[in-house]
Short mmCIF file of C-alpha atoms in Angstrom, two decimals:
data_model
loop_
_atom_site.label_atom_id
_atom_site.label_comp_id
_atom_site.label_asym_id
_atom_site.label_seq_id
_atom_site.Cartn_x
_atom_site.Cartn_y
_atom_site.Cartn_z
CA MET A 1 12.21 -23.71 -33.01
CA SER A 2 8.99 -25.71 -33.02
CA GLU A 3 5.88 -25.34 -35.09
CA GLY A 4 3.49 -22.60 -33.97
CA LYS A 5 -0.04 -22.70 -32.58
CA TYR A 6 -3.17 -20.58 -33.08
CA SER A 7 -5.86 -19.22 -30.76
CA GLN A 8 -8.32 -16.38 -31.12
CA VAL A 9 -6.96 -14.86 -27.89
CA VAL A 10 -3.63 -15.21 -26.07
CA ILE A 11 -3.42 -13.91 -22.49
CA ILE A 12 -0.05 -13.43 -20.80
CA GLY A 13 -0.27 -13.97 -17.05
CA ALA A 14 -2.45 -16.20 -14.88
CA GLY A 15 -3.08 -13.88 -11.97
CA PHE A 16 -6.36 -12.15 -11.20
CA SER A 17 -6.14 -10.09 -14.41
CA GLY A 18 -5.76 -13.16 -16.60
CA LEU A 19 -8.44 -15.04 -14.65
CA THR A 20 -10.94 -12.18 -14.96
CA MET A 21 -10.36 -11.80 -18.69
CA ALA A 22 -10.73 -15.54 -19.27
CA CYS A 23 -13.96 -15.81 -17.27
CA GLN A 24 -15.50 -12.79 -18.95
CA LEU A 25 -14.49 -13.91 -22.44
CA GLN A 26 -16.63 -16.95 -21.70
CA ASN A 27 -19.42 -15.11 -19.88
CA GLN A 28 -19.89 -12.12 -22.16
CA LEU A 29 -18.62 -13.20 -25.58
CA LYS A 30 -18.99 -17.00 -25.40
CA GLU A 31 -15.36 -17.19 -26.53
CA PHE A 32 -13.53 -20.33 -25.43
CA ASP A 33 -10.69 -20.33 -27.94
CA TYR A 34 -8.07 -18.70 -25.73
CA THR A 35 -4.75 -19.69 -24.15
CA ILE A 36 -3.14 -18.28 -21.00
CA TYR A 37 0.64 -18.44 -20.59
CA GLU A 38 2.15 -18.19 -17.11
CA ARG A 39 5.87 -18.27 -16.36
CA SER A 40 5.46 -19.53 -12.77
CA LYS A 41 4.82 -23.13 -11.77
CA GLU A 42 1.28 -22.34 -10.65
CA VAL A 43 -1.49 -19.86 -11.25
CA GLY A 44 -2.45 -17.08 -8.85
CA GLY A 45 -0.11 -14.22 -9.71
CA THR A 46 0.99 -12.17 -6.72
CA TRP A 47 -1.03 -14.42 -4.40
CA SER A 48 0.96 -17.41 -5.54
CA ALA A 49 4.32 -15.63 -5.42
CA ASN A 50 3.92 -13.94 -2.02
CA LYS A 51 3.75 -16.69 0.59
CA TYR A 52 5.72 -15.06 3.38
CA PRO A 53 4.39 -15.41 6.94
CA GLY A 54 1.62 -12.93 7.68
CA CYS A 55 0.83 -12.16 4.04
CA ALA A 56 -2.76 -10.98 3.67
CA VAL A 57 -4.91 -8.66 1.60
CA ASP A 58 -5.35 -5.15 3.02
CA ILE A 59 -8.69 -4.45 1.33
CA PRO A 60 -11.86 -6.09 2.73
CA ALA A 61 -12.50 -9.32 0.83
CA ALA A 62 -16.10 -8.40 0.03
CA LEU A 63 -14.61 -5.87 -2.39
CA TYR A 64 -11.35 -7.70 -3.07
CA SER A 65 -13.24 -10.41 -4.91
CA LEU A 66 -14.81 -10.65 -8.34
CA SER A 67 -18.31 -9.23 -8.77
CA PHE A 68 -19.37 -12.18 -10.92
CA ALA A 69 -18.00 -14.68 -8.37
CA PRO A 70 -18.93 -13.44 -4.86
CA HIS A 71 -17.59 -15.49 -1.96
CA PRO A 72 -19.38 -15.48 1.41
CA GLY A 73 -16.98 -17.86 3.14
CA PHE A 74 -13.91 -15.75 3.99
CA SER A 75 -12.90 -16.17 7.63
CA LYS A 76 -11.73 -12.58 8.16
CA LEU A 77 -12.63 -9.15 6.89
CA CYS A 78 -9.19 -9.08 5.21
CA PRO A 79 -8.20 -12.73 4.74
CA SER A 80 -4.78 -14.34 4.48
CA GLN A 81 -2.86 -15.07 1.31
CA ALA A 82 -3.81 -18.74 1.54
CA GLU A 83 -7.54 -17.92 1.62
CA VAL A 84 -7.27 -15.51 -1.30
CA LEU A 85 -5.35 -18.11 -3.32
CA ASP A 86 -7.96 -20.77 -2.46
CA TYR A 87 -10.66 -18.40 -3.71
CA PHE A 88 -8.68 -17.85 -6.92
CA HIS A 89 -8.46 -21.61 -7.52
CA GLU A 90 -12.17 -22.02 -6.77
CA VAL A 91 -13.12 -19.47 -9.42
CA ALA A 92 -10.64 -20.92 -11.93
CA LYS A 93 -12.06 -24.39 -11.37
CA ARG A 94 -15.68 -23.22 -11.60
CA TYR A 95 -15.06 -21.62 -15.00
CA ARG A 96 -12.69 -24.38 -16.15
CA VAL A 97 -10.00 -21.80 -16.85
CA LEU A 98 -7.13 -24.12 -15.90
CA GLU A 99 -7.79 -26.16 -19.03
CA HIS A 100 -6.53 -23.15 -21.00
CA VAL A 101 -3.39 -22.44 -18.93
CA ALA A 102 0.21 -23.37 -19.80
CA CYS A 103 2.52 -22.75 -16.84
CA GLN A 104 6.31 -22.41 -16.80
CA THR A 105 6.17 -20.64 -20.13
CA GLU A 106 7.97 -17.32 -20.56
CA TRP A 107 6.73 -14.57 -22.86
CA GLU A 108 9.72 -13.34 -24.87
CA GLY A 109 8.14 -11.06 -27.48
CA ALA A 110 5.39 -10.42 -30.01
CA VAL A 111 5.20 -9.02 -33.54
CA TRP A 112 2.13 -7.72 -35.40
CA GLN A 113 1.70 -9.39 -38.79
CA GLU A 114 0.03 -6.94 -41.14
CA SER A 115 -0.67 -9.50 -43.87
CA SER A 116 -2.74 -11.81 -41.65
CA ARG A 117 -3.91 -9.21 -39.08
CA THR A 118 -2.59 -11.42 -36.28
CA TRP A 119 0.05 -11.38 -33.56
CA SER A 120 2.95 -13.80 -33.57
CA VAL A 121 3.81 -14.37 -29.91
CA ARG A 122 7.24 -15.78 -29.08
CA LEU A 123 7.38 -18.01 -26.00
CA ARG A 124 9.86 -20.26 -24.22
CA ASP A 125 9.08 -23.49 -22.38
CA LEU A 126 11.08 -23.02 -19.16
CA VAL A 127 11.28 -26.76 -18.54
CA SER A 128 12.64 -27.88 -21.91
CA GLY A 129 14.05 -24.56 -23.13
CA ARG A 130 12.09 -24.96 -26.37
CA VAL A 131 11.13 -21.74 -28.18
CA PHE A 132 7.85 -21.65 -30.07
CA HIS A 133 5.38 -19.19 -31.58
CA HIS A 134 1.67 -18.83 -30.93
CA GLU A 135 -0.42 -16.87 -33.42
CA CYS A 136 -3.55 -15.06 -32.26
CA LYS A 137 -6.09 -12.41 -33.24
CA ILE A 138 -6.10 -10.69 -29.83
CA LEU A 139 -3.07 -10.38 -27.53
CA ILE A 140 -3.63 -9.31 -23.92
CA SER A 141 -0.85 -8.52 -21.46
CA ALA A 142 -2.16 -9.40 -18.02
CA VAL A 143 1.30 -9.13 -16.47
CA GLY A 144 1.11 -7.31 -13.16
CA ALA A 145 3.60 -4.79 -11.76
CA LEU A 146 4.30 -6.75 -8.57
CA VAL A 147 6.21 -9.45 -10.42
CA ASN A 148 9.97 -8.95 -10.53
CA PRO A 149 11.67 -8.16 -7.19
CA ASN A 150 14.12 -5.29 -6.97
CA SER A 151 17.72 -6.43 -7.10
CA PHE A 152 19.96 -6.61 -4.01
CA ASP A 153 23.50 -6.13 -5.28
CA LEU A 154 25.76 -5.19 -2.41
CA PRO A 155 29.43 -6.09 -1.98
CA GLY A 156 29.86 -9.44 -0.24
CA VAL A 157 26.47 -10.93 -1.09
CA ASP A 158 28.11 -14.10 -2.37
CA SER A 159 30.06 -14.54 0.86
CA PHE A 160 26.96 -14.60 3.11
CA CYS A 161 26.64 -17.98 4.87
CA GLY A 162 22.92 -17.71 5.56
CA GLU A 163 19.94 -17.35 3.26
CA ILE A 164 18.84 -14.21 1.43
CA VAL A 165 15.18 -14.31 0.41
CA HIS A 166 12.75 -11.77 -1.06
CA THR A 167 9.23 -11.80 0.37
CA ALA A 168 7.92 -12.59 -3.14
CA ARG A 169 10.27 -15.59 -3.42
CA TRP A 170 9.64 -17.14 -0.02
CA ARG A 171 10.89 -20.69 0.27
CA ASP A 172 8.56 -23.32 1.69
CA GLY A 173 9.96 -24.64 4.95
CA LEU A 174 12.18 -21.63 5.63
CA SER A 175 12.47 -21.30 9.42
CA LEU A 176 13.48 -18.16 11.29
CA ARG A 177 13.35 -19.83 14.69
CA LYS A 178 16.11 -18.63 17.06
CA LYS A 179 17.81 -16.76 14.22
CA ASP A 180 19.16 -13.25 13.92
CA VAL A 181 17.06 -11.87 11.09
CA VAL A 182 17.72 -8.76 9.02
CA VAL A 183 14.67 -7.26 7.30
CA VAL A 184 15.32 -4.69 4.57
CA GLY A 185 12.33 -2.44 3.86
CA ASN A 186 9.34 -1.02 5.72
CA GLY A 187 6.39 -1.24 3.35
CA ALA A 188 3.28 -3.40 3.61
CA SER A 189 5.15 -6.69 3.26
CA ALA A 190 7.53 -5.93 6.15
CA ALA A 191 4.63 -4.67 8.27
CA GLN A 192 2.87 -8.02 7.83
CA LEU A 193 5.95 -10.25 8.11
CA ILE A 194 7.52 -8.89 11.30
CA PRO A 195 4.52 -9.36 13.64
CA ALA A 196 4.08 -12.89 12.27
CA VAL A 197 7.64 -14.05 13.04
CA ILE A 198 9.01 -11.85 15.81
CA HIS A 199 8.18 -14.24 18.64
CA GLU A 200 10.12 -17.11 17.08
CA THR A 201 13.25 -15.18 16.13
CA LYS A 202 16.28 -14.43 18.26
CA SER A 203 16.34 -10.87 16.96
CA ILE A 204 15.11 -8.74 14.05
CA THR A 205 17.04 -5.75 12.74
CA GLN A 206 14.94 -3.74 10.32
CA PHE A 207 16.64 -1.35 7.91
CA ILE A 208 14.47 1.41 6.49
CA ARG A 209 15.01 4.28 4.08
CA THR A 210 11.81 6.35 3.80
CA PRO A 211 9.18 6.66 6.57
CA GLN A 212 5.66 5.44 5.85
CA TYR A 213 2.21 6.50 6.98
CA TYR A 214 0.85 3.62 9.05
CA VAL A 215 -2.90 3.62 9.57
CA PRO A 216 -4.47 1.95 12.63
CA ASN A 217 -6.74 -0.81 11.45
CA ASP A 218 -8.43 -3.90 12.81
CA ASN A 219 -9.06 -7.19 11.05
CA PHE A 220 -12.26 -8.78 12.29
CA ASP A 221 -13.20 -12.44 12.23
CA ILE A 222 -16.34 -13.17 10.21
CA SER A 223 -18.57 -15.34 12.37
CA ALA A 224 -20.65 -18.27 11.21
CA PHE A 225 -23.74 -16.08 11.60
CA TRP A 226 -22.49 -13.42 9.19
CA LYS A 227 -21.27 -16.04 6.74
CA ALA A 228 -24.79 -17.46 6.73
CA VAL A 229 -26.26 -13.98 6.22
CA PHE A 230 -23.92 -13.34 3.27
CA ARG A 231 -24.73 -16.73 1.77
CA TRP A 232 -28.50 -16.95 2.21
CA ILE A 233 -29.91 -13.41 2.21
CA PRO A 234 -30.07 -12.29 -1.42
CA GLY A 235 -28.24 -9.07 -2.13
CA PHE A 236 -26.79 -8.61 1.37
CA LEU A 237 -23.20 -9.40 0.37
CA LEU A 238 -23.61 -7.10 -2.63
CA LEU A 239 -24.84 -4.32 -0.36
CA PHE A 240 -21.92 -4.86 2.02
CA ARG A 241 -19.54 -4.75 -0.96
CA PHE A 242 -21.06 -1.46 -2.12
CA LEU A 243 -20.80 0.12 1.34
CA ILE A 244 -17.10 -0.79 1.51
CA PHE A 245 -16.62 0.63 -1.97
CA VAL A 246 -18.21 3.95 -0.98
CA TYR A 247 -16.26 4.11 2.29
CA LEU A 248 -12.90 3.53 0.58
CA GLU A 249 -13.79 6.03 -2.12
CA THR A 250 -13.93 8.79 0.50
CA ALA A 251 -10.11 8.64 0.55
CA MET A 252 -10.19 10.39 -2.85
CA ALA A 253 -10.77 13.61 -0.90
CA MET A 254 -7.14 13.45 0.25
CA ILE A 255 -5.44 13.56 -3.13
CA GLY A 256 -6.47 17.01 -4.41
CA LEU A 257 -4.21 20.05 -3.96
CA GLY A 258 -7.07 22.37 -3.00
CA GLN A 259 -8.27 23.39 0.47
CA GLN A 260 -10.52 20.35 0.87
CA GLY A 261 -7.63 18.02 0.02
CA SER A 262 -5.31 19.83 2.42
CA ARG A 263 -7.83 19.55 5.25
CA SER A 264 -8.43 15.86 4.56
CA ARG A 265 -4.70 15.14 4.46
CA LEU A 266 -4.16 17.03 7.71
CA VAL A 267 -6.80 14.97 9.48
CA ALA A 268 -5.50 11.67 8.07
CA SER A 269 -1.82 12.44 8.73
CA SER A 270 -2.57 13.60 12.28
CA LYS A 271 -4.39 10.34 12.97
CA SER A 272 -1.51 8.32 11.53
CA LYS A 273 1.16 10.25 13.44
CA ALA A 274 -0.83 9.96 16.68
CA TYR A 275 -1.01 6.21 16.17
CA MET A 276 2.72 5.89 15.57
CA THR A 277 3.84 8.14 18.40
CA GLY A 278 1.30 6.62 20.78
CA SER A 279 2.25 3.01 20.06
CA ALA A 280 6.01 3.06 19.31
CA PRO A 281 8.94 3.98 21.56
CA GLU A 282 9.93 7.64 21.43
CA LYS A 283 13.42 6.80 20.15
CA TYR A 284 11.82 5.61 16.88
CA TRP A 285 9.61 8.62 16.26
CA PRO A 286 12.16 10.42 14.01
CA LEU A 287 12.37 7.27 11.85
CA LEU A 288 8.63 6.73 11.64
CA VAL A 289 7.04 10.12 11.01
CA PRO A 290 7.15 11.14 7.31
CA GLU A 291 7.84 14.67 6.11
CA TYR A 292 6.07 14.24 2.77
CA GLU A 293 2.32 14.66 2.40
CA ILE A 294 0.10 11.70 3.10
CA GLY A 295 -1.51 10.19 0.02
CA CYS A 296 1.29 10.34 -2.54
CA LYS A 297 2.34 6.84 -1.47
CA ARG A 298 -0.01 4.04 -0.61
CA ARG A 299 -0.67 4.03 3.12
CA VAL A 300 0.15 0.94 5.16
CA PHE A 301 -2.95 -0.42 6.87
CA ASP A 302 -1.54 -1.86 10.09
CA LYS A 303 -3.90 -4.77 10.61
CA ALA A 304 -1.02 -6.99 11.80
CA LYS A 305 -0.07 -4.43 14.52
CA TYR A 306 3.49 -3.83 13.36
CA ILE A 307 3.80 -0.46 15.12
CA PRO A 308 3.13 -1.94 18.60
CA CYS A 309 5.78 -4.60 17.77
CA LEU A 310 8.40 -1.86 18.00
CA GLN A 311 7.99 -2.10 21.79
CA ASN A 312 9.50 -5.61 21.62
CA ASP A 313 13.17 -5.70 22.63
CA ARG A 314 13.85 -8.26 19.91
CA LEU A 315 13.16 -5.68 17.21
CA LEU A 316 15.64 -2.93 16.33
CA LEU A 317 14.71 -0.24 13.79
CA THR A 318 17.45 1.73 12.04
CA ASN A 319 18.00 3.89 8.96
CA ASP A 320 21.76 3.31 8.99
CA PRO A 321 22.32 2.26 5.32
CA ILE A 322 23.76 -1.18 4.62
CA VAL A 323 26.98 -0.89 2.60
CA ALA A 324 28.22 -4.50 2.53
CA ILE A 325 27.34 -8.08 3.43
CA GLN A 326 29.69 -10.21 5.51
CA GLU A 327 29.63 -13.94 6.26
CA SER A 328 27.26 -13.65 9.22
CA SER A 329 26.44 -9.97 9.46
CA VAL A 330 25.62 -6.80 7.55
CA LEU A 331 27.94 -3.80 7.63
CA THR A 332 26.45 -0.31 7.75
CA GLN A 333 27.62 3.15 6.77
CA SER A 334 28.36 4.01 10.40
CA GLY A 335 30.80 1.09 10.58
CA LYS A 336 28.60 -1.07 12.79
CA ALA A 337 28.07 -4.78 12.00
CA TYR A 338 24.67 -6.31 12.75
CA PRO A 339 24.42 -10.10 13.20
CA ALA A 340 22.45 -11.93 10.50
CA ASP A 341 21.57 -15.58 9.96
CA THR A 342 18.86 -14.74 7.39
CA ILE A 343 18.30 -11.61 5.30
CA VAL A 344 14.70 -10.94 4.23
CA LEU A 345 14.21 -8.43 1.42
CA ALA A 346 10.93 -6.51 1.59
CA THR A 347 12.25 -4.11 -1.01
CA GLY A 348 9.44 -3.98 -3.55
CA PHE A 349 9.47 -4.60 -7.27
CA SER A 350 11.14 -3.33 -10.43
CA LEU A 351 9.35 -2.21 -13.60
CA THR A 352 10.86 -4.89 -15.83
CA HIS A 353 7.42 -6.36 -16.60
CA TRP A 354 7.34 -3.97 -19.59
CA ASP A 355 10.74 -4.94 -20.96
CA VAL A 356 9.38 -7.62 -23.30
CA ASP A 357 9.92 -6.70 -26.96
CA VAL A 358 6.48 -5.98 -28.46
CA ARG A 359 6.40 -4.59 -32.01
CA GLY A 360 3.35 -3.16 -33.73
CA ARG A 361 2.74 -1.77 -37.20
CA GLY A 362 5.93 -1.21 -39.19
CA ASN A 363 7.95 -3.16 -36.58
CA ARG A 364 7.66 -0.21 -34.19
CA SER A 365 8.57 -1.13 -30.59
CA ARG A 366 6.84 -0.09 -27.38
CA GLU A 367 10.00 1.76 -26.35
CA GLU A 368 9.88 3.83 -29.53
CA HIS A 369 6.20 4.56 -28.95
CA TRP A 370 6.76 5.67 -25.35
CA LYS A 371 9.78 7.75 -26.33
CA GLU A 372 7.58 9.67 -28.76
CA PHE A 373 4.96 10.25 -26.05
CA GLY A 374 7.61 11.15 -23.47
CA CYS A 375 6.62 8.53 -20.90
CA ILE A 376 5.19 5.09 -20.31
CA GLU A 377 1.51 5.45 -21.20
CA ALA A 378 -1.57 3.89 -22.77
CA TYR A 379 -4.99 5.16 -23.76
CA GLN A 380 -7.43 4.37 -20.92
CA SER A 381 -4.58 2.20 -19.55
CA ILE A 382 -5.35 -0.50 -22.12
CA ALA A 383 -4.10 0.31 -25.64
CA MET A 384 -1.63 2.17 -27.86
CA ASN A 385 -2.00 3.50 -31.39
CA GLY A 386 -0.04 1.43 -33.89
CA PHE A 387 -0.50 -1.75 -31.86
CA PRO A 388 -3.74 -3.25 -33.24
CA ASN A 389 -5.56 -5.91 -31.23
CA PHE A 390 -3.08 -5.53 -28.33
CA PHE A 391 -4.33 -4.64 -24.85
CA TYR A 392 -3.16 -4.26 -21.26
CA LEU A 393 -4.80 -5.24 -18.02
CA LEU A 394 -3.30 -3.24 -15.14
CA GLY A 395 -1.48 -1.24 -17.77
CA PRO A 396 0.03 2.25 -17.34
CA ASN A 397 -1.92 4.54 -15.00
CA SER A 398 -4.39 1.90 -13.89
CA GLY A 399 -3.26 1.92 -10.25
CA ARG A 400 -5.66 2.69 -7.41
CA ALA A 401 -3.86 3.73 -4.23
CA HIS A 402 -6.99 3.67 -2.08
CA THR A 403 -9.30 0.89 -3.20
CA SER A 404 -9.50 -2.61 -4.68
CA THR A 405 -7.23 -3.47 -7.60
CA LEU A 406 -9.79 -6.06 -8.66
CA PHE A 407 -12.32 -3.28 -9.26
CA ALA A 408 -9.91 -1.74 -11.78
CA ILE A 409 -9.24 -5.12 -13.39
CA GLU A 410 -12.94 -5.80 -13.90
CA ASN A 411 -13.62 -2.37 -15.38
CA HIS A 412 -10.74 -2.51 -17.84
CA THR A 413 -11.72 -6.05 -18.77
CA HIS A 414 -15.21 -4.78 -19.59
CA LEU A 415 -13.82 -2.04 -21.83
CA ILE A 416 -11.53 -4.45 -23.68
CA LEU A 417 -14.43 -6.80 -24.33
CA ARG A 418 -16.55 -3.95 -25.69
CA VAL A 419 -13.71 -3.04 -28.06
CA VAL A 420 -12.83 -6.55 -29.28
CA ARG A 421 -16.36 -7.90 -29.70
CA PRO A 422 -16.47 -7.08 -33.47
CA ILE A 423 -13.12 -8.85 -33.95
CA LEU A 424 -14.18 -12.05 -32.22
CA GLU A 425 -17.56 -11.99 -33.97
CA GLY A 426 -15.82 -11.78 -37.35
CA ARG A 427 -17.19 -8.33 -38.24
CA ALA A 428 -13.74 -6.69 -38.26
CA SER A 429 -10.16 -7.86 -38.56
CA SER A 430 -8.40 -5.34 -36.30
CA VAL A 431 -8.94 -2.41 -33.99
CA GLU A 432 -6.67 0.26 -32.55
CA VAL A 433 -7.07 3.50 -30.68
CA LYS A 434 -6.81 6.65 -32.76
CA ARG A 435 -3.56 8.52 -32.24
CA GLU A 436 -5.24 11.85 -31.59
CA SER A 437 -7.42 10.21 -28.94
CA GLU A 438 -4.41 8.71 -27.22
CA VAL A 439 -2.62 12.08 -27.24
CA ARG A 440 -5.71 13.86 -25.87
CA TYR A 441 -6.28 11.27 -23.15
CA ASN A 442 -2.71 11.47 -21.90
CA GLN A 443 -2.76 15.26 -21.85
CA GLN A 444 -5.90 15.09 -19.73
CA LEU A 445 -4.34 12.39 -17.54
CA GLN A 446 -1.13 14.29 -16.80
CA SER A 447 -3.09 17.49 -16.23
CA ALA A 448 -5.28 15.67 -13.70
CA ILE A 449 -2.25 14.16 -11.94
CA GLU A 450 -0.64 17.62 -11.63
CA LYS A 451 -3.63 18.67 -9.53
CA THR A 452 -3.01 15.86 -7.03
CA VAL A 453 -0.35 14.80 -4.52
CA PHE A 454 0.81 12.11 -6.94
CA THR A 455 3.86 14.05 -8.06
CA ASP A 456 7.54 13.23 -7.70
CA SER A 457 7.69 14.91 -4.27
CA CYS A 458 7.61 11.53 -2.51
CA GLY A 459 10.31 9.88 -4.57
CA THR A 460 7.76 7.11 -5.02
CA TYR A 461 8.14 4.28 -7.50
CA PHE A 462 4.86 5.55 -8.99
CA ASN A 463 7.00 8.03 -10.94
CA ASP A 464 9.26 7.20 -13.85
CA SER A 465 12.80 8.09 -12.71
CA ARG A 466 13.73 9.21 -16.23
CA THR A 467 10.85 11.62 -16.84
CA GLY A 468 9.33 12.29 -13.42
CA ARG A 469 5.90 11.47 -14.81
CA ASN A 470 3.58 9.26 -12.86
CA TRP A 471 3.06 6.02 -14.81
CA PHE A 472 1.03 4.27 -12.09
CA ILE A 473 -1.88 6.31 -10.77
CA TYR A 474 -5.37 6.69 -12.20
CA PRO A 475 -6.18 10.18 -10.85
CA TRP A 476 -9.96 10.18 -11.18
CA SER A 477 -12.65 8.56 -9.04
CA SER A 478 -13.81 4.97 -9.27
CA PHE A 479 -17.20 6.25 -10.46
CA GLN A 480 -15.46 7.90 -13.41
CA LEU A 481 -13.54 4.69 -14.10
CA TRP A 482 -16.79 2.71 -14.15
CA TYR A 483 -18.55 5.18 -16.45
CA SER A 484 -15.66 5.49 -18.91
CA THR A 485 -15.36 1.72 -19.29
CA HIS A 486 -19.06 0.80 -19.31
CA TRP A 487 -21.00 3.66 -20.88
CA ALA A 488 -18.72 6.11 -22.65
CA GLY A 489 -18.80 5.86 -26.44
CA LEU A 490 -16.26 4.03 -28.59
CA ASP A 491 -15.57 6.85 -31.03
CA ASP A 492 -11.87 6.81 -30.14
CA TRP A 493 -11.36 3.45 -31.85
CA SER A 494 -10.75 2.58 -35.52
CA TYR A 495 -11.77 -0.79 -36.94
CA GLU A 496 -10.52 -2.45 -40.07
CA ALA A 497 -13.29 -4.25 -41.92
CA THR A 498 -13.11 -7.89 -42.89
CA ALA A 499 -14.91 -7.08 -46.17
CA PRO A 500 -14.54 -4.25 -48.72
CA VAL A 501 -16.29 -1.03 -47.80
CA GLU A 502 -18.57 -1.29 -50.82
CA SER A 503 -20.21 -4.39 -49.35
CA CYS A 504 -21.49 -2.26 -46.51
CA LEU A 505 -23.44 -0.13 -48.96
CA ARG A 506 -25.44 -2.84 -50.66
CA PRO A 507 -29.22 -2.16 -50.70
CA GLU A 508 -30.04 -5.46 -49.04
CA LYS A 509 -28.22 -4.43 -45.85
CA SER A 510 -30.47 -3.82 -42.85
CA LEU A 511 -30.47 -0.50 -41.04
CA LEU A 512 -28.57 -2.09 -38.12
CA GLN A 513 -25.93 -3.48 -40.45
CA LEU A 514 -25.59 -0.13 -42.16
CA CYS A 515 -25.06 1.55 -38.78
CA ARG A 516 -22.32 -0.94 -38.01
CA CYS A 517 -20.65 -0.05 -41.26
CA ARG A 518 -20.57 3.72 -40.79
CA ILE A 519 -17.96 4.85 -43.20
CA ASP A 520 -15.32 7.34 -42.26
CA SER A 521 -14.34 8.87 -45.59
CA SER A 522 -11.32 10.54 -44.11
CA VAL A 523 -9.38 7.32 -43.72
CA ARG A 524 -8.32 4.58 -46.06
CA GLN A 525 -10.71 2.01 -47.47
CA GLY A 526 -11.56 -0.70 -45.00
CA ILE A 527 -11.55 1.44 -41.87
CA TYR A 528 -14.79 2.13 -40.06
CA HIS A 529 -15.92 3.28 -36.63
CA GLY A 530 -18.75 3.24 -34.18
CA TYR A 531 -19.16 -0.25 -32.72
#
């Protein structure tokens, strides 16, 4: 085990969450002493991992971009993976973030050190296998949920003569030309992949389990004229971004269980069903039309025109479950064998991104904390009591099923920076959310979720299979998210002073300094609130 390192801030993950936090540490706090660790060979997060044909963002790029780094040059309303990744690299280069990144480094654990008020982060160099520790004041988990693919463990997998590939592990140079292809899954990835490759394949057999709501959608080219307007007319791109934000926010009307929500869901589901039955062969209608209510799973925006592809004789859709893999085919429950040269898994992701052993005060683990609370949770999606100076980006219940993930990332980044400012300015040594505040927040959260369609009725991965509670969704509006992260007070946080409490009471202190040292007599010496 090698000698450790030290930084003020350690960020785990070099996707959009890590990039946003790094840029805003520099912009807002003038903090440059940070290190980002990324286990992949390159930065970019999900946009680096998902390189399958047809991969694209399903939110208009004017909103799926960072507010402090607008980009007028996207070629389409919803650009391809390659364009989004190019934009990511452009921002990282502009802010010189790559100088702070160490790739191919796995996060293995972290322990809070009470004596030094720091985190000891355990990491492994995936090239050399060397294990080392990195000490830091602030530890931020910017590890996204769409990281670790679901497993595919069927009898006979090892005997398959072709290639089995997950959409998030696409191999450069993989060709599907003139091949019999099996696609497992029918979410957004499959809906983008199939239209992109169907004309080069010999056949595609798609195996599905649960129907989806597909929404008709067009992806427009952005002309040179509009690019020039976005670039040269001040505020126009910002206005366009705001209009998209407001339009997407109208989907919030669908999630409530009241009469308005029911009416909105009826209209939306009718439109989706009309699209599917009007564009797909009748024999597939029973496989396509869901029985659950629209909204409790993320809708699939069919910009790639997957549903019309079902008219192509090369594509066969079935819900006959696969039970085994053979040398050149897949065997189903009905006893039929379907030919397969390549198997593509569009089967989503597991929740193992929270399996890393993180231990807070008194060596208490995250698992122990969540067991006490009865579910995976975090106050405002970013913090847990007993884990000082530790924060999440895209943590529990930060998910937005209807709008831009980057909007959530930026808002939670802003809240974290508000909370940690006293630490990085040397006015406090640690901060953590109060336990009673965390309890109250999660009671309010679960109560709000119970009034929405985001229950376990869909069997969605949004819900913890052990408890049935929704760990993914933020149930309130984006306006509420913005207010709670930008303007709401910080009374739910406790700070530990870097100096004895008595020093705050000296006569020579200014009024401002005295306000920053508001003493809470109900807690032990050294704790104060109100930054």
